[in-house]
């Protein structure tokens, strides 16, 4: 009598895996807590960064010098040199690092929504390359010399605006500004600007153009001063507030043009407004710091994991996260190889690449919803 063995249980397919646990949506209270924690971390980081350097100053003494400068207090005669180091040299640099980091975090969020591309960053539209051309032209041929120490920064800003106008003119079609045309035009013109920079450096009579090019392509806050800080700080702050006021429209635009139109959002008009606003903010930041990569690319993704994808929450937390990150990256750039400074772009790339790879391999996180 033959016996039939019971059928063997089918082995699970290799692709079978337990589903990810549902992720609890972020709440307004959670966003407020994250913002409060980051604001406190920024204040502590700023005091520590001002005190650390080739001539370290204890945190309590750093705070005393800062308080004296802000309130008009008196400083002992034997502390004048240290006070100048704290207030005139380090504090403008730390404040500028925080301002640029906040701006990059906000602009990166807006640009990714504007072009609906998770790989977009503040420099994807060719603004940084145009700024670099302007800076190198001024440094090589002495244009705008009437502006003195601000000539190179002014040249960089004018170059950024010129690149913005050119990208807008080339990318615009009868149907408006499409995300794909913006990205492709920005990338193509970036290569053209880089080629132009190479020609300028090659024809320059000395090596100053090459050193200027290195700064504007790698970034740095070595030129920070109280004179140049108010303009960029006011511009970045106003830009962040305007972007946050457009958060609901950004939420709609991220769903696609047809869905946004059904919700009453004119995506072409919104894209033009965002294009001008982000270009002006990026140009102002590049003019004082050069091009600093990966911050505007990675910070928005990390913040979305923490507080969700709603742009009002992201644009509340991303500027604070970018500011904290940039303060510590700048501190590392001027202390790791002291007395020489490491280019900020090198450090942000070394930090941003592994973080981005970790995000891609993180279960449950989807770039661009796919």
C-alpha positions as a LaTeX table, in Angstrom:
\begin{tabular}{lrrr}
\hline
Residue & $x$ (\AA) & $y$ (\AA) & $z$ (\AA) \\
\hline
Unk1 & 0.00 & 0.00 & 0.00 \\
Unk2 & 1.61 & 3.10 & $-1.16$ \\
Unk3 & 1.72 & 6.13 & 1.05 \\
Unk4 & 1.74 & 9.60 & $-0.22$ \\
Unk5 & 3.83 & 12.00 & 1.73 \\
Unk6 & 2.21 & 15.32 & 2.59 \\
Unk7 & 3.27 & 18.13 & 0.34 \\
Unk8 & 6.22 & 20.04 & 1.63 \\
Unk9 & 5.51 & 23.56 & 2.79 \\
Unk10 & 6.56 & 26.03 & 0.21 \\
Unk11 & 9.61 & 28.00 & 1.24 \\
Unk12 & 9.04 & 31.71 & 1.39 \\
Unk13 & 10.33 & 33.58 & $-1.58$ \\
Unk14 & 13.55 & 35.43 & $-0.97$ \\
Unk15 & 11.75 & 38.67 & $-1.58$ \\
Unk16 & 9.25 & 37.95 & 1.21 \\
Unk17 & 10.04 & 39.98 & 4.26 \\
Unk18 & 7.97 & 41.25 & 7.14 \\
Unk19 & 6.44 & 44.61 & 6.40 \\
Unk20 & 7.89 & 47.65 & 8.01 \\
Unk21 & 6.02 & 48.73 & 11.11 \\
Unk22 & 3.76 & 51.69 & 10.45 \\
Unk23 & 5.51 & 54.91 & 11.20 \\
Unk24 & 3.60 & 57.27 & 13.45 \\
Unk25 & 2.94 & 60.58 & 11.73 \\
Unk26 & 4.72 & 63.57 & 13.13 \\
Unk27 & 2.61 & 65.90 & 15.27 \\
Unk28 & 2.85 & 69.68 & 15.68 \\
Unk29 & 4.02 & 69.08 & 19.24 \\
Unk30 & 6.80 & 66.80 & 17.97 \\
Unk31 & 7.88 & 69.45 & 15.48 \\
Unk32 & 7.92 & 72.10 & 18.21 \\
Unk33 & 10.04 & 69.86 & 20.43 \\
Unk34 & 12.48 & 69.14 & 17.60 \\
Unk35 & 12.75 & 72.87 & 16.84 \\
Unk36 & 13.29 & 73.74 & 20.51 \\
Unk37 & 15.99 & 71.09 & 20.91 \\
Unk38 & 17.78 & 72.25 & 17.77 \\
Unk39 & 17.55 & 75.91 & 18.82 \\
Unk40 & 19.16 & 75.06 & 22.16 \\
Unk41 & 21.78 & 72.96 & 20.39 \\
Unk42 & 22.51 & 75.87 & 18.06 \\
Unk43 & 23.04 & 78.29 & 20.95 \\
Unk44 & 25.37 & 75.87 & 22.76 \\
Unk45 & 27.20 & 75.00 & 19.54 \\
Unk46 & 27.75 & 78.67 & 18.74 \\
Unk47 & 29.29 & 79.42 & 22.15 \\
Unk48 & 31.55 & 76.35 & 21.94 \\
Unk49 & 32.58 & 77.13 & 18.35 \\
Unk50 & 33.45 & 80.73 & 19.22 \\
Unk51 & 35.64 & 79.54 & 22.09 \\
Unk52 & 37.45 & 76.74 & 20.28 \\
Unk53 & 40.37 & 77.35 & 17.95 \\
Unk54 & 44.11 & 77.93 & 17.90 \\
Unk55 & 43.72 & 80.02 & 21.08 \\
Unk56 & 40.98 & 78.22 & 23.04 \\
Unk57 & 38.73 & 80.22 & 25.35 \\
Unk58 & 36.69 & 78.48 & 28.08 \\
Unk59 & 32.90 & 78.50 & 27.48 \\
Unk60 & 32.16 & 80.63 & 30.57 \\
Unk61 & 34.72 & 83.22 & 29.51 \\
Unk62 & 33.43 & 83.11 & 25.94 \\
Unk63 & 29.90 & 83.80 & 27.17 \\
Unk64 & 31.20 & 86.70 & 29.29 \\
Unk65 & 32.96 & 88.28 & 26.31 \\
Unk66 & 29.87 & 87.88 & 24.15 \\
Unk67 & 27.65 & 89.40 & 26.82 \\
Unk68 & 30.01 & 92.33 & 27.23 \\
Unk69 & 30.01 & 92.97 & 23.48 \\
Unk70 & 26.22 & 92.76 & 23.21 \\
Unk71 & 25.49 & 94.93 & 26.25 \\
Unk72 & 28.37 & 97.37 & 25.99 \\
Unk73 & 30.09 & 96.08 & 29.11 \\
Unk74 & 33.68 & 96.76 & 30.05 \\
Unk75 & 36.66 & 94.50 & 29.44 \\
Unk76 & 39.89 & 94.54 & 31.43 \\
Unk77 & 42.93 & 95.89 & 29.61 \\
Unk78 & 44.73 & 92.55 & 29.66 \\
Unk79 & 41.72 & 90.88 & 27.98 \\
Unk80 & 41.42 & 93.18 & 24.98 \\
Unk81 & 43.27 & 90.85 & 22.63 \\
Unk82 & 41.21 & 87.85 & 23.63 \\
Unk83 & 38.02 & 89.89 & 23.36 \\
Unk84 & 38.92 & 90.90 & 19.80 \\
Unk85 & 39.55 & 87.27 & 18.89 \\
Unk86 & 36.17 & 86.25 & 20.29 \\
Unk87 & 34.05 & 89.13 & 19.01 \\
Unk88 & 35.77 & 90.47 & 15.89 \\
Unk89 & 37.15 & 87.28 & 14.35 \\
Unk90 & 35.31 & 84.18 & 15.51 \\
Unk91 & 31.78 & 85.40 & 16.24 \\
Unk92 & 31.08 & 86.79 & 12.72 \\
Unk93 & 32.35 & 83.54 & 11.27 \\
Unk94 & 30.16 & 81.36 & 13.48 \\
Unk95 & 27.10 & 83.53 & 12.85 \\
Unk96 & 27.73 & 83.42 & 9.09 \\
Unk97 & 28.09 & 79.64 & 9.23 \\
Unk98 & 24.73 & 79.38 & 11.01 \\
Unk99 & 23.06 & 81.73 & 8.53 \\
Unk100 & 24.39 & 79.88 & 5.47 \\
Unk101 & 23.56 & 76.48 & 6.95 \\
Unk102 & 19.99 & 77.61 & 7.68 \\
Unk103 & 19.63 & 79.02 & 4.18 \\
Unk104 & 20.94 & 75.88 & 2.51 \\
Unk105 & 18.55 & 73.69 & 4.49 \\
Unk106 & 15.56 & 75.83 & 3.52 \\
Unk107 & 16.53 & 76.35 & $-0.12$ \\
Unk108 & 17.28 & 72.64 & $-0.57$ \\
Unk109 & 13.78 & 71.81 & 0.66 \\
Unk110 & 12.17 & 74.33 & $-1.70$ \\
Unk111 & 14.22 & 73.32 & $-4.75$ \\
Unk112 & 13.42 & 69.63 & $-4.28$ \\
Unk113 & 9.72 & 70.50 & $-4.21$ \\
Unk114 & 10.01 & 72.97 & $-7.11$ \\
Unk115 & 11.63 & 70.51 & $-9.53$ \\
Unk116 & 10.07 & 67.41 & $-7.92$ \\
Unk117 & 13.46 & 65.74 & $-7.80$ \\
Unk118 & 14.85 & 64.26 & $-4.55$ \\
Unk119 & 18.41 & 64.69 & $-5.85$ \\
Unk120 & 18.09 & 68.46 & $-6.32$ \\
Unk121 & 20.06 & 70.88 & $-4.17$ \\
Unk122 & 20.49 & 74.69 & $-4.09$ \\
Unk123 & 23.17 & 74.56 & $-6.80$ \\
Unk124 & 21.37 & 72.37 & $-9.34$ \\
Unk125 & 20.24 & 75.39 & $-11.39$ \\
Unk126 & 23.75 & 76.63 & $-12.18$ \\
Unk127 & 23.71 & 79.49 & $-9.68$ \\
Unk128 & 26.96 & 78.49 & $-7.96$ \\
Unk129 & 28.82 & 78.10 & $-11.26$ \\
Unk130 & 27.64 & 81.53 & $-12.39$ \\
Unk131 & 28.74 & 83.03 & $-9.08$ \\
Unk132 & 32.14 & 81.42 & $-9.44$ \\
Unk133 & 32.56 & 82.95 & $-12.90$ \\
Unk134 & 31.69 & 86.39 & $-11.53$ \\
Unk135 & 34.10 & 86.04 & $-8.61$ \\
Unk136 & 36.97 & 84.83 & $-10.78$ \\
Unk137 & 36.40 & 87.61 & $-13.32$ \\
Unk138 & 36.55 & 90.26 & $-10.62$ \\
Unk139 & 39.59 & 88.69 & $-8.98$ \\
Unk140 & 41.44 & 88.35 & $-12.28$ \\
Unk141 & 40.65 & 91.60 & $-14.08$ \\
Unk142 & 40.00 & 93.90 & $-11.13$ \\
Unk143 & 36.44 & 94.84 & $-12.05$ \\
Unk144 & 34.23 & 96.54 & $-9.43$ \\
Unk145 & 37.37 & 97.75 & $-7.67$ \\
Unk146 & 35.43 & 100.75 & $-6.33$ \\
Unk147 & 33.71 & 98.36 & $-3.89$ \\
Unk148 & 37.01 & 97.51 & $-2.19$ \\
Unk149 & 36.98 & 94.32 & $-0.14$ \\
Unk150 & 33.38 & 93.65 & $-1.21$ \\
Unk151 & 34.21 & 93.57 & $-4.93$ \\
Unk152 & 34.61 & 89.81 & $-5.22$ \\
Unk153 & 31.42 & 89.12 & $-3.27$ \\
Unk154 & 29.54 & 91.61 & $-5.44$ \\
Unk155 & 30.93 & 89.96 & $-8.57$ \\
Unk156 & 29.84 & 86.55 & $-7.32$ \\
Unk157 & 26.33 & 87.80 & $-6.61$ \\
Unk158 & 26.04 & 89.46 & $-10.04$ \\
Unk159 & 27.32 & 86.27 & $-11.65$ \\
Unk160 & 24.69 & 84.25 & $-9.77$ \\
Unk161 & 21.90 & 86.58 & $-10.91$ \\
Unk162 & 23.20 & 86.48 & $-14.49$ \\
Unk163 & 23.18 & 82.68 & $-14.42$ \\
Unk164 & 19.64 & 82.73 & $-13.01$ \\
Unk165 & 18.36 & 84.95 & $-15.82$ \\
Unk166 & 20.08 & 82.81 & $-18.44$ \\
Unk167 & 18.67 & 79.55 & $-17.04$ \\
Unk168 & 15.19 & 81.09 & $-16.88$ \\
Unk169 & 15.39 & 82.35 & $-20.47$ \\
Unk170 & 16.61 & 79.02 & $-21.86$ \\
Unk171 & 14.33 & 76.77 & $-19.80$ \\
Unk172 & 11.11 & 78.69 & $-20.30$ \\
Unk173 & 8.76 & 77.38 & $-22.99$ \\
Unk174 & 5.24 & 78.16 & $-24.15$ \\
Unk175 & 3.86 & 75.92 & $-21.42$ \\
Unk176 & 5.89 & 77.59 & $-18.68$ \\
Unk177 & 8.77 & 76.35 & $-16.54$ \\
Unk178 & 8.68 & 72.58 & $-16.36$ \\
Unk179 & 10.75 & 70.85 & $-13.63$ \\
Unk180 & 12.62 & 68.68 & $-16.13$ \\
Unk181 & 13.61 & 71.62 & $-18.36$ \\
Unk182 & 14.83 & 73.57 & $-15.33$ \\
Unk183 & 17.06 & 70.74 & $-14.14$ \\
Unk184 & 18.45 & 69.90 & $-17.58$ \\
Unk185 & 19.12 & 73.56 & $-18.41$ \\
Unk186 & 20.78 & 74.18 & $-15.06$ \\
Unk187 & 23.04 & 71.17 & $-15.39$ \\
Unk188 & 24.00 & 71.97 & $-18.99$ \\
Unk189 & 24.79 & 75.62 & $-18.26$ \\
Unk190 & 26.77 & 74.61 & $-15.16$ \\
Unk191 & 29.15 & 72.70 & $-17.41$ \\
Unk192 & 29.39 & 75.74 & $-19.67$ \\
Unk193 & 30.20 & 78.04 & $-16.75$ \\
Unk194 & 32.82 & 75.60 & $-15.49$ \\
Unk195 & 34.45 & 75.56 & $-18.93$ \\
Unk196 & 34.47 & 79.36 & $-18.93$ \\
Unk197 & 36.14 & 79.36 & $-15.52$ \\
Unk198 & 38.80 & 77.02 & $-16.85$ \\
Unk199 & 39.55 & 79.39 & $-19.72$ \\
Unk200 & 39.80 & 82.38 & $-17.36$ \\
Unk201 & 42.17 & 80.55 & $-15.02$ \\
Unk202 & 44.29 & 79.33 & $-17.93$ \\
Unk203 & 44.67 & 82.83 & $-19.37$ \\
Unk204 & 45.19 & 84.58 & $-16.02$ \\
Unk205 & 48.63 & 86.20 & $-15.68$ \\
Unk206 & 49.15 & 84.84 & $-12.16$ \\
Unk207 & 47.82 & 82.18 & $-9.82$ \\
Unk208 & 45.33 & 84.40 & $-8.00$ \\
Unk209 & 42.49 & 83.35 & $-10.26$ \\
Unk210 & 43.18 & 79.68 & $-9.53$ \\
Unk211 & 43.14 & 80.26 & $-5.77$ \\
Unk212 & 39.92 & 82.29 & $-6.07$ \\
Unk213 & 38.36 & 79.53 & $-8.13$ \\
Unk214 & 39.30 & 76.97 & $-5.48$ \\
Unk215 & 37.59 & 79.03 & $-2.80$ \\
Unk216 & 34.36 & 79.57 & $-4.72$ \\
Unk217 & 34.10 & 75.91 & $-5.71$ \\
Unk218 & 35.00 & 74.44 & $-2.29$ \\
Unk219 & 33.57 & 77.02 & 0.10 \\
Unk220 & 34.79 & 78.69 & 3.26 \\
Unk221 & 33.95 & 81.36 & 5.86 \\
Unk222 & 37.41 & 82.86 & 6.17 \\
Unk223 & 36.22 & 86.22 & 4.79 \\
Unk224 & 33.41 & 86.62 & 7.34 \\
Unk225 & 33.10 & 90.09 & 8.87 \\
Unk226 & 30.52 & 92.18 & 10.67 \\
Unk227 & 30.35 & 94.46 & 7.62 \\
Unk228 & 29.21 & 91.75 & 5.20 \\
Unk229 & 27.02 & 89.79 & 7.62 \\
Unk230 & 23.86 & 91.97 & 7.94 \\
Unk231 & 22.95 & 91.90 & 4.25 \\
Unk232 & 23.17 & 88.13 & 3.80 \\
Unk233 & 21.55 & 87.47 & 7.20 \\
Unk234 & 18.59 & 89.72 & 6.37 \\
Unk235 & 18.20 & 88.19 & 2.91 \\
Unk236 & 18.35 & 84.59 & 4.11 \\
Unk237 & 15.98 & 85.22 & 7.02 \\
Unk238 & 13.42 & 86.95 & 4.80 \\
Unk239 & 13.73 & 84.15 & 2.25 \\
Unk240 & 13.12 & 81.44 & 4.84 \\
Unk241 & 10.00 & 83.25 & 6.09 \\
Unk242 & 8.67 & 83.61 & 2.52 \\
Unk243 & 9.33 & 79.93 & 1.79 \\
Unk244 & 7.55 & 78.89 & 4.97 \\
Unk245 & 4.59 & 81.08 & 4.03 \\
Unk246 & 4.38 & 79.07 & 0.77 \\
Unk247 & 4.40 & 75.71 & 2.58 \\
Unk248 & 0.84 & 74.72 & 1.63 \\
Unk249 & 1.50 & 75.50 & $-2.02$ \\
Unk250 & 4.69 & 73.44 & $-1.86$ \\
Unk251 & 2.69 & 70.51 & $-0.46$ \\
Unk252 & 0.31 & 70.76 & $-3.39$ \\
Unk253 & 3.08 & 71.16 & $-5.98$ \\
Unk254 & 4.85 & 68.05 & $-4.68$ \\
Unk255 & 1.77 & 66.03 & $-5.71$ \\
Unk256 & 2.11 & 67.00 & $-9.38$ \\
Unk257 & 0.85 & 69.83 & $-11.57$ \\
Unk258 & $-2.57$ & 68.32 & $-12.28$ \\
Unk259 & $-3.32$ & 67.59 & $-8.63$ \\
Unk260 & $-2.03$ & 71.01 & $-7.60$ \\
Unk261 & $-4.25$ & 72.68 & $-10.22$ \\
Unk262 & $-7.27$ & 70.82 & $-8.86$ \\
Unk263 & $-6.41$ & 72.30 & $-5.45$ \\
Unk264 & $-6.29$ & 75.81 & $-6.87$ \\
Unk265 & $-2.49$ & 76.19 & $-7.06$ \\
Unk266 & $-0.97$ & 77.75 & $-10.19$ \\
Unk267 & 2.21 & 75.65 & $-10.35$ \\
Unk268 & 3.80 & 77.69 & $-13.13$ \\
Unk269 & 3.42 & 80.92 & $-11.17$ \\
Unk270 & 4.60 & 79.20 & $-7.99$ \\
Unk271 & 7.63 & 77.77 & $-9.80$ \\
Unk272 & 8.60 & 81.20 & $-11.12$ \\
Unk273 & 8.34 & 82.72 & $-7.65$ \\
Unk274 & 10.36 & 79.92 & $-6.07$ \\
Unk275 & 12.94 & 80.05 & $-8.84$ \\
Unk276 & 13.61 & 83.76 & $-8.28$ \\
Unk277 & 13.54 & 83.51 & $-4.48$ \\
Unk278 & 15.84 & 80.49 & $-4.22$ \\
Unk279 & 18.22 & 81.92 & $-6.81$ \\
Unk280 & 18.57 & 85.22 & $-4.92$ \\
Unk281 & 19.10 & 83.39 & $-1.61$ \\
Unk282 & 21.64 & 81.03 & $-3.16$ \\
Unk283 & 23.46 & 83.88 & $-4.86$ \\
Unk284 & 23.70 & 85.81 & $-1.59$ \\
Unk285 & 25.08 & 82.76 & 0.24 \\
Unk286 & 27.54 & 81.83 & $-2.49$ \\
Unk287 & 28.78 & 85.43 & $-2.58$ \\
Unk288 & 30.00 & 85.21 & 1.04 \\
Unk289 & 30.82 & 81.52 & 1.44 \\
Unk290 & 31.38 & 79.90 & $-1.95$ \\
Unk291 & 29.60 & 76.72 & $-2.98$ \\
Unk292 & 29.09 & 74.23 & $-0.13$ \\
Unk293 & 27.63 & 70.97 & $-1.33$ \\
Unk294 & 25.52 & 68.21 & 0.22 \\
Unk295 & 24.00 & 70.33 & 3.01 \\
Unk296 & 20.99 & 71.40 & 0.95 \\
Unk297 & 20.69 & 67.88 & $-0.44$ \\
Unk298 & 20.91 & 65.76 & 2.71 \\
Unk299 & 19.40 & 67.95 & 5.45 \\
Unk300 & 15.86 & 68.03 & 3.98 \\
Unk301 & 15.79 & 64.23 & 3.70 \\
Unk302 & 16.95 & 63.73 & 7.29 \\
Unk303 & 14.42 & 66.27 & 8.55 \\
Unk304 & 11.57 & 64.56 & 6.67 \\
Unk305 & 12.39 & 61.35 & 8.53 \\
Unk306 & 12.12 & 63.22 & 11.84 \\
Unk307 & 9.03 & 65.38 & 11.33 \\
Unk308 & 7.29 & 64.08 & 8.21 \\
Unk309 & 6.96 & 65.48 & 4.69 \\
Unk310 & 4.68 & 68.48 & 5.37 \\
Unk311 & 6.63 & 71.50 & 4.22 \\
Unk312 & 5.54 & 73.75 & 7.08 \\
Unk313 & 7.22 & 71.33 & 9.50 \\
Unk314 & 10.24 & 70.71 & 7.30 \\
Unk315 & 10.82 & 74.44 & 6.75 \\
Unk316 & 10.62 & 74.96 & 10.51 \\
Unk317 & 13.22 & 72.32 & 11.42 \\
Unk318 & 15.51 & 72.19 & 8.35 \\
Unk319 & 17.00 & 75.70 & 8.82 \\
Unk320 & 17.88 & 74.93 & 12.44 \\
Unk321 & 19.36 & 71.54 & 11.51 \\
Unk322 & 21.39 & 73.10 & 8.70 \\
Unk323 & 22.66 & 75.85 & 11.00 \\
Unk324 & 23.83 & 73.40 & 13.70 \\
Unk325 & 25.50 & 71.19 & 11.11 \\
Unk326 & 27.33 & 74.06 & 9.41 \\
Unk327 & 28.62 & 75.51 & 12.70 \\
Unk328 & 30.28 & 72.20 & 13.58 \\
Unk329 & 31.57 & 71.59 & 10.04 \\
Unk330 & 33.17 & 75.04 & 10.03 \\
Unk331 & 34.73 & 74.36 & 13.43 \\
Unk332 & 36.19 & 71.12 & 12.09 \\
Unk333 & 37.51 & 72.89 & 8.99 \\
Unk334 & 39.60 & 75.34 & 11.03 \\
Unk335 & 40.77 & 73.01 & 13.80 \\
Unk336 & 41.45 & 69.58 & 12.27 \\
Unk337 & 44.49 & 70.75 & 10.28 \\
Unk338 & 45.31 & 74.00 & 12.12 \\
Unk339 & 46.79 & 76.43 & 11.26 \\
Unk340 & 45.61 & 75.50 & 7.77 \\
Unk341 & 41.91 & 75.38 & 6.93 \\
Unk342 & 40.22 & 72.50 & 5.19 \\
Unk343 & 37.73 & 73.45 & 2.45 \\
Unk344 & 34.18 & 73.16 & 3.72 \\
Unk345 & 33.05 & 71.38 & 0.58 \\
Unk346 & 35.47 & 68.54 & 1.30 \\
Unk347 & 34.12 & 68.02 & 4.80 \\
Unk348 & 30.45 & 68.25 & 3.81 \\
Unk349 & 31.05 & 65.70 & 1.04 \\
Unk350 & 32.86 & 63.33 & 3.41 \\
Unk351 & 29.92 & 63.63 & 5.79 \\
Unk352 & 27.12 & 63.81 & 3.28 \\
Unk353 & 28.02 & 60.85 & 1.06 \\
Unk354 & 27.77 & 58.16 & 3.78 \\
Unk355 & 24.62 & 59.78 & 5.19 \\
Unk356 & 23.01 & 59.77 & 1.77 \\
Unk357 & 23.98 & 56.14 & 1.18 \\
Unk358 & 22.51 & 55.24 & 4.57 \\
Unk359 & 19.27 & 56.97 & 3.60 \\
Unk360 & 19.08 & 55.00 & 0.36 \\
Unk361 & 19.53 & 51.72 & 2.22 \\
Unk362 & 17.13 & 52.63 & 5.01 \\
Unk363 & 14.02 & 50.48 & 4.97 \\
Unk364 & 10.82 & 52.42 & 4.68 \\
Unk365 & 12.37 & 55.62 & 3.29 \\
Unk366 & 11.44 & 56.41 & $-0.29$ \\
Unk367 & 13.16 & 59.03 & $-2.40$ \\
Unk368 & 10.59 & 60.84 & $-4.42$ \\
Unk369 & 7.88 & 58.42 & $-3.33$ \\
Unk370 & 9.27 & 55.42 & $-5.29$ \\
\hline
\end{tabular}
